[in-house]
mmCIF file of C-alpha atoms and ligand atoms in Angstrom:
data_model
loop_
_atom_site.group_PDB
_atom_site.id
_atom_site.type_symbol
_atom_site.label_atom_id
_atom_site.label_comp_id
_atom_site.label_asym_id
_atom_site.label_seq_id
_atom_site.Cartn_x
_atom_site.Cartn_y
_atom_site.Cartn_z
ATOM 1 C CA MET F 143 0.000 0.000 0.000
ATOM 2 C CA LYS F 144 1.390 3.367 -1.032
ATOM 3 C CA ARG F 145 1.703 5.885 1.811
ATOM 4 C CA GLY F 146 -0.749 8.772 1.583
ATOM 5 C CA CYS F 147 0.284 12.427 1.404
ATOM 6 C CA PHE F 148 0.213 14.745 4.375
ATOM 7 C CA LEU F 149 -1.058 18.261 3.671
ATOM 8 C CA THR F 150 -1.190 21.144 6.123
ATOM 9 C CA LEU F 151 -2.914 24.522 5.946
ATOM 10 C CA GLU F 152 -1.305 27.448 7.672
ATOM 11 C CA GLY F 153 -1.689 31.178 8.078
ATOM 12 C CA GLY F 154 -2.941 33.807 10.492
ATOM 13 C CA GLU F 155 -6.473 34.461 11.658
ATOM 14 C CA GLY F 156 -9.343 34.517 9.206
ATOM 15 C CA VAL F 157 -7.224 33.975 6.089
ATOM 16 C CA GLY F 158 -9.370 31.079 4.840
ATOM 17 C CA LYS F 159 -7.772 27.893 6.176
ATOM 18 C CA THR F 160 -10.992 26.197 7.257
ATOM 19 C CA THR F 161 -12.893 27.326 4.153
ATOM 20 C CA ASN F 162 -10.229 25.871 1.894
ATOM 21 C CA LEU F 163 -9.893 22.695 3.941
ATOM 22 C CA ALA F 164 -13.397 21.803 2.764
ATOM 23 C CA PHE F 165 -12.446 22.666 -0.821
ATOM 24 C CA ILE F 166 -9.346 20.447 -0.687
ATOM 25 C CA ASP F 167 -11.281 17.584 0.900
ATOM 26 C CA ASP F 168 -13.830 17.738 -1.905
ATOM 27 C CA PHE F 169 -11.155 18.124 -4.620
ATOM 28 C CA LEU F 170 -9.328 14.994 -3.461
ATOM 29 C CA ARG F 171 -12.446 12.868 -2.921
ATOM 30 C CA ARG F 172 -13.607 13.597 -6.453
ATOM 31 C CA ARG F 173 -10.329 12.089 -7.603
ATOM 32 C CA GLY F 174 -10.979 8.903 -5.661
ATOM 33 C CA ILE F 175 -8.580 9.669 -2.818
ATOM 34 C CA GLU F 176 -9.532 8.749 0.737
ATOM 35 C CA VAL F 177 -9.132 11.785 2.952
ATOM 36 C CA VAL F 178 -8.873 12.306 6.693
ATOM 37 C CA VAL F 179 -9.389 15.939 7.706
ATOM 38 C CA THR F 180 -8.148 17.106 11.056
ATOM 39 C CA ARG F 181 -6.952 20.161 12.943
ATOM 40 C CA GLU F 182 -4.522 21.500 15.511
ATOM 41 C CA PRO F 183 -4.517 22.080 18.337
ATOM 42 C CA GLY F 184 -6.706 18.976 18.579
ATOM 43 C CA GLY F 185 -7.538 16.183 16.180
ATOM 44 C CA VAL F 186 -7.820 13.402 18.784
ATOM 45 C CA PRO F 187 -9.768 13.429 22.097
ATOM 46 C CA VAL F 188 -6.894 14.177 24.455
ATOM 47 C CA ALA F 189 -5.616 16.938 22.178
ATOM 48 C CA GLU F 190 -9.117 18.445 21.850
ATOM 49 C CA LYS F 191 -9.238 18.681 25.656
ATOM 50 C CA LEU F 192 -5.875 20.411 25.625
ATOM 51 C CA ARG F 193 -7.162 22.722 22.867
ATOM 52 C CA GLU F 194 -9.935 23.964 25.140
ATOM 53 C CA LEU F 195 -7.422 24.637 27.868
ATOM 54 C CA ILE F 196 -5.031 26.435 25.516
ATOM 55 C CA LEU F 197 -7.726 28.626 23.934
ATOM 56 C CA ASP F 198 -9.516 29.466 27.211
ATOM 57 C CA GLU F 199 -6.650 29.969 29.613
ATOM 58 C CA THR F 200 -5.445 33.555 29.611
ATOM 59 C CA GLY F 201 -2.479 33.268 31.979
ATOM 60 C CA LEU F 202 -0.447 30.601 30.181
ATOM 61 C CA LEU F 203 3.287 31.173 29.951
ATOM 62 C CA PRO F 204 4.629 30.836 26.404
ATOM 63 C CA GLU F 205 6.687 27.808 27.425
ATOM 64 C CA ALA F 206 3.612 26.113 28.921
ATOM 65 C CA GLU F 207 1.593 26.864 25.801
ATOM 66 C CA LEU F 208 4.286 25.371 23.568
ATOM 67 C CA LEU F 209 4.541 22.208 25.658
ATOM 68 C CA LEU F 210 0.766 21.725 25.824
ATOM 69 C CA ILE F 211 0.551 22.076 22.056
ATOM 70 C CA PHE F 212 3.266 19.481 21.554
ATOM 71 C CA ALA F 213 1.641 17.197 24.145
ATOM 72 C CA GLY F 214 -1.491 17.157 22.029
ATOM 73 C CA ARG F 215 0.518 16.946 18.819
ATOM 74 C CA VAL F 216 2.404 13.800 19.779
ATOM 75 C CA HIS F 217 -0.940 12.016 20.271
ATOM 76 C CA HIS F 218 -2.331 13.521 17.103
ATOM 77 C CA VAL F 219 0.628 12.254 15.077
ATOM 78 C CA ARG F 220 0.900 8.774 16.560
ATOM 79 C CA ASP F 221 -2.781 7.983 17.105
ATOM 80 C CA LYS F 222 -4.225 9.503 13.949
ATOM 81 C CA ILE F 223 -1.945 10.996 11.295
ATOM 82 C CA LEU F 224 0.683 8.275 10.872
ATOM 83 C CA PRO F 225 -1.792 5.356 10.969
ATOM 84 C CA ALA F 226 -3.943 7.031 8.289
ATOM 85 C CA LEU F 227 -0.946 7.735 6.038
ATOM 86 C CA GLU F 228 0.136 4.127 6.406
ATOM 87 C CA ARG F 229 -3.342 2.982 5.328
ATOM 88 C CA GLY F 230 -2.827 4.990 2.147
ATOM 89 C CA GLN F 231 -5.206 7.782 3.128
ATOM 90 C CA TRP F 232 -4.342 11.426 2.669
ATOM 91 C CA VAL F 233 -4.377 13.596 5.762
ATOM 92 C CA VAL F 234 -5.220 17.298 5.612
ATOM 93 C CA SER F 235 -4.633 19.255 8.810
ATOM 94 C CA ASP F 236 -5.879 22.751 9.609
ATOM 95 C CA ARG F 237 -2.553 23.945 11.155
ATOM 96 C CA PHE F 238 0.431 21.852 12.221
ATOM 97 C CA VAL F 239 4.068 22.350 13.288
ATOM 98 C CA ASP F 240 4.634 25.548 11.277
ATOM 99 C CA ALA F 241 1.999 27.153 13.508
ATOM 100 C CA SER F 242 4.246 26.604 16.529
ATOM 101 C CA TYR F 243 7.104 28.406 14.797
ATOM 102 C CA ALA F 244 4.737 31.228 13.866
ATOM 103 C CA TYR F 245 2.711 31.632 17.092
ATOM 104 C CA GLN F 246 4.882 30.415 19.959
ATOM 105 C CA GLY F 247 8.065 31.392 18.083
ATOM 106 C CA GLY F 248 7.319 34.586 16.131
ATOM 107 C CA GLY F 249 4.307 35.660 18.183
ATOM 108 C CA ARG F 250 5.417 34.822 21.709
ATOM 109 C CA GLY F 251 9.146 35.130 21.159
ATOM 110 C CA LEU F 252 10.332 31.590 21.944
ATOM 111 C CA SER F 253 13.441 30.584 20.029
ATOM 112 C CA TRP F 254 12.991 28.408 16.959
ATOM 113 C CA ARG F 255 15.852 26.235 18.233
ATOM 114 C CA ARG F 256 13.680 24.959 21.085
ATOM 115 C CA ILE F 257 10.764 24.284 18.755
ATOM 116 C CA GLU F 258 13.093 22.432 16.365
ATOM 117 C CA TYR F 259 14.224 20.281 19.263
ATOM 118 C CA LEU F 260 10.635 19.304 20.108
ATOM 119 C CA GLU F 261 9.809 18.714 16.455
ATOM 120 C CA ASP F 262 12.841 16.457 15.905
ATOM 121 C CA TRP F 263 12.143 14.553 19.087
ATOM 122 C CA LEU F 264 8.374 14.153 18.876
ATOM 123 C CA VAL F 265 7.159 14.382 15.311
ATOM 124 C CA ALA F 266 10.075 13.394 13.080
ATOM 125 C CA GLY F 267 8.764 11.103 10.371
ATOM 126 C CA CYS F 268 5.669 13.259 10.046
ATOM 127 C CA ARG F 269 6.801 16.176 7.918
ATOM 128 C CA PRO F 270 4.096 17.550 5.610
ATOM 129 C CA ASP F 271 4.491 16.707 1.925
ATOM 130 C CA LEU F 272 2.867 20.022 1.067
ATOM 131 C CA THR F 273 1.821 23.054 3.087
ATOM 132 C CA PHE F 274 -0.436 25.826 1.845
ATOM 133 C CA LEU F 275 0.423 29.100 3.524
ATOM 134 C CA PHE F 276 -2.512 31.497 3.258
ATOM 135 C CA ASP F 277 -0.931 34.902 3.457
ATOM 136 C CA ALA F 278 -2.745 38.213 3.742
ATOM 137 C CA PRO F 279 -2.296 41.489 5.616
ATOM 138 C CA VAL F 280 -3.344 41.065 9.243
ATOM 139 C CA GLU F 281 -6.218 43.551 8.940
ATOM 140 C CA ILE F 282 -7.834 41.573 6.124
ATOM 141 C CA GLY F 283 -7.840 38.331 8.117
ATOM 142 C CA LEU F 284 -9.039 40.059 11.272
ATOM 143 C CA GLY F 285 -11.845 41.748 9.348
ATOM 144 C CA ARG F 286 -13.015 38.403 7.969
ATOM 145 C CA ALA F 287 -12.790 36.709 11.380
ATOM 146 C CA ARG F 288 -14.786 39.544 12.951
ATOM 147 C CA ALA F 289 -17.425 39.358 10.230
ATOM 148 C CA ARG F 290 -17.670 35.609 10.868
ATOM 149 C CA GLY F 291 -18.409 36.479 14.484
ATOM 150 C CA ASP F 292 -16.477 34.026 16.699
ATOM 151 C CA ILE F 293 -13.325 35.522 18.052
ATOM 152 C CA ASN F 294 -10.997 33.369 20.186
ATOM 153 C CA ARG F 295 -8.068 34.249 22.418
ATOM 154 C CA PHE F 296 -5.543 34.293 19.592
ATOM 155 C CA GLU F 297 -7.737 36.481 17.433
ATOM 156 C CA GLU F 298 -7.922 38.997 20.266
ATOM 157 C CA GLU F 299 -4.150 39.345 20.251
ATOM 158 C CA THR F 300 -2.806 42.687 19.192
ATOM 159 C CA VAL F 301 -2.153 43.525 15.593
ATOM 160 C CA ALA F 302 1.585 43.651 16.439
ATOM 161 C CA PHE F 303 1.444 40.037 17.662
ATOM 162 C CA LEU F 304 -0.358 38.914 14.517
ATOM 163 C CA GLU F 305 2.120 40.833 12.365
ATOM 164 C CA ARG F 306 4.990 38.888 14.000
ATOM 165 C CA VAL F 307 3.067 35.673 13.332
ATOM 166 C CA ARG F 308 2.729 36.622 9.677
ATOM 167 C CA GLN F 309 6.415 37.456 9.323
ATOM 168 C CA ALA F 310 7.424 34.166 10.973
ATOM 169 C CA TYR F 311 5.212 32.233 8.549
ATOM 170 C CA LEU F 312 6.835 34.080 5.642
ATOM 171 C CA GLU F 313 10.270 33.161 6.997
ATOM 172 C CA ARG F 314 9.217 29.492 7.088
ATOM 173 C CA TRP F 315 8.174 29.823 3.435
ATOM 174 C CA ARG F 316 11.498 31.456 2.448
ATOM 175 C CA ARG F 317 13.391 28.600 4.091
ATOM 176 C CA GLU F 318 11.323 25.799 2.527
ATOM 177 C CA PRO F 319 9.792 27.110 -0.696
ATOM 178 C CA GLY F 320 9.563 23.579 -2.093
ATOM 179 C CA ARG F 321 7.297 22.298 0.646
ATOM 180 C CA ILE F 322 5.447 25.503 1.441
ATOM 181 C CA CYS F 323 3.214 26.961 -1.245
ATOM 182 C CA ARG F 324 2.351 30.568 -0.459
ATOM 183 C CA ILE F 325 -1.100 31.618 -1.554
ATOM 184 C CA ASP F 326 -2.108 35.263 -1.727
ATOM 185 C CA ALA F 327 -5.183 34.982 0.488
ATOM 186 C CA SER F 328 -6.221 38.580 -0.064
ATOM 187 C CA ARG F 329 -7.479 37.590 -3.544
ATOM 188 C CA PRO F 330 -11.096 36.529 -4.176
ATOM 189 C CA LEU F 331 -11.887 32.994 -3.040
ATOM 190 C CA ALA F 332 -12.290 31.702 -6.612
ATOM 191 C CA GLU F 333 -8.725 32.762 -7.476
ATOM 192 C CA VAL F 334 -7.367 31.306 -4.250
ATOM 193 C CA GLN F 335 -9.006 27.985 -5.080
ATOM 194 C CA GLU F 336 -7.675 28.024 -8.637
ATOM 195 C CA ALA F 337 -4.148 28.321 -7.232
ATOM 196 C CA ILE F 338 -4.789 25.483 -4.772
ATOM 197 C CA ALA F 339 -6.233 23.236 -7.481
ATOM 198 C CA ALA F 340 -3.243 23.800 -9.776
ATOM 199 C CA ARG F 341 -0.740 22.821 -7.093
ATOM 200 C CA LEU F 342 -2.824 19.889 -5.849
ATOM 201 C CA SER F 343 -3.299 18.445 -9.343
ATOM 202 C CA ARG F 344 0.468 18.228 -9.693
ATOM 203 C CA LEU F 345 0.825 16.462 -6.366
ATOM 204 C CA VAL F 346 -1.920 13.941 -7.149
ATOM 205 C CA GLU F 347 -0.285 13.197 -10.519
ATOM 206 C CA THR F 348 3.140 12.627 -8.957
ATOM 207 C CA TRP F 349 1.629 10.449 -6.223
ATOM 208 C CA ARG F 350 -0.188 8.216 -8.711
ATOM 209 C CA LYS F 351 2.974 7.490 -10.756
HETATM 210 N N1 LIG L 105 -10.408 34.648 -0.376
HETATM 211 C C1 LIG L 105 -11.455 35.051 0.365
HETATM 212 N N2 LIG L 105 -12.122 36.170 0.068
HETATM 213 C C2 LIG L 105 -13.133 36.594 0.829
HETATM 214 N N3 LIG L 105 -13.581 35.976 1.939
HETATM 215 C C3 LIG L 105 -12.959 34.848 2.298
HETATM 216 C C4 LIG L 105 -11.864 34.315 1.544
HETATM 217 N N4 LIG L 105 -11.440 33.195 2.156
HETATM 218 C C5 LIG L 105 -12.223 33.019 3.229
HETATM 219 N N5 LIG L 105 -13.153 34.009 3.332
HETATM 220 C C6 LIG L 105 -14.155 34.182 4.398
HETATM 221 O O1 LIG L 105 -13.444 34.684 5.529
HETATM 222 C C7 LIG L 105 -13.945 34.124 6.737
HETATM 223 C C8 LIG L 105 -12.805 33.432 7.474
HETATM 224 O O2 LIG L 105 -12.431 32.254 6.765
HETATM 225 P P1 LIG L 105 -11.994 30.922 7.539
HETATM 226 O O3 LIG L 105 -12.864 30.691 8.713
HETATM 227 O O4 LIG L 105 -11.887 29.840 6.519
HETATM 228 O O5 LIG L 105 -10.538 31.368 8.015
HETATM 229 P P2 LIG L 105 -9.536 30.593 8.984
HETATM 230 O O6 LIG L 105 -8.192 30.828 8.426
HETATM 231 O O7 LIG L 105 -9.978 29.193 9.169
HETATM 232 O O8 LIG L 105 -9.729 31.421 10.320
HETATM 233 P P3 LIG L 105 -9.269 31.009 11.820
HETATM 234 O O9 LIG L 105 -7.814 31.308 11.901
HETATM 235 O O10 LIG L 105 -10.058 31.927 12.683
HETATM 236 O O11 LIG L 105 -9.621 29.559 12.011
HETATM 237 C C9 LIG L 105 -15.058 33.183 6.341
HETATM 238 O O12 LIG L 105 -16.267 33.852 6.529
HETATM 239 C C10 LIG L 105 -14.800 32.901 4.871
HETATM 240 O O13 LIG L 105 -15.981 32.628 4.160
HETATM 241 MG MG1 LIG L 106 -10.354 28.121 10.915
#
C-alpha cells in the first residue's frame, strides 16, 4: 500500500484555512482519494481537551503553551496521522508544526531552536508533503474573522502580535519554498481555489505514478 500524502494549511487568523480545507477535501475525494481531515490544536480526544485549555486559559506562559501544544501533537501524530498515512489515506490538517514556529516562536518570542528540538524529538517522520500558507495582511484576516463572528483568544491578540506571526510564517516559506506553497489569500476565493487546485493536481499526478 502506497503511503498517503500529508497536507497542512497554515496562516494567520481569518485567512481562509478552514474554508479551503473543505475545498481540498472535496477536490481529493472527487479524484478517488480517501481523505482524513483534522486540525490542531486537537484532532484526537486528548488533544481536543488540551485545545480547550489552551484557547480558554489567559495566563499561560509561552513555554507552557508550547509544551501543551506538543503534548497534544504527539498524540495527534501517533494515534491519527501516521496510521492514516500508512493505510494509504491522505491527511489534511488545519494547522500543524509551522503554527508553533509562527505563534509560539514569532508571536510569543520563543526561540525556533527549542521548537526544532521538540519537532525532531516528537514528530520526526511526520513532515508535511505540502503546506499551503494562506498569506494576507493582518487587517484583512481580522476583518473576515470579525465578520464571521467568533473571536478566540488568539484572534484577540494585538495587531503587532499577529504581524509577528505573519512574518514568521513568511520566513518558514522562504526557508522551505519547495514544501510551502504561499497563496495570496487577499485575492477573491475563486482565485485562491484556482491556485490550490493547480498545485494539488500536480501532487496527485506525482503520487499516482
Ligand atoms: N479569499 C477570500 N475572500 C473573501 N472571503 C474569504 C476568503 N477566504 C475566506 N473568506 C471568508 O473569511 C472568513 C474566514 O475564513 P476561515 O474561517 O476559513 O478562516 P480561517 O483561516 O480558518 O480562520 P481562523 O484562523 O479563525 O480559524 C469566512 O467567513 C470565509 O468565508
Ligand atoms: Mg479556521
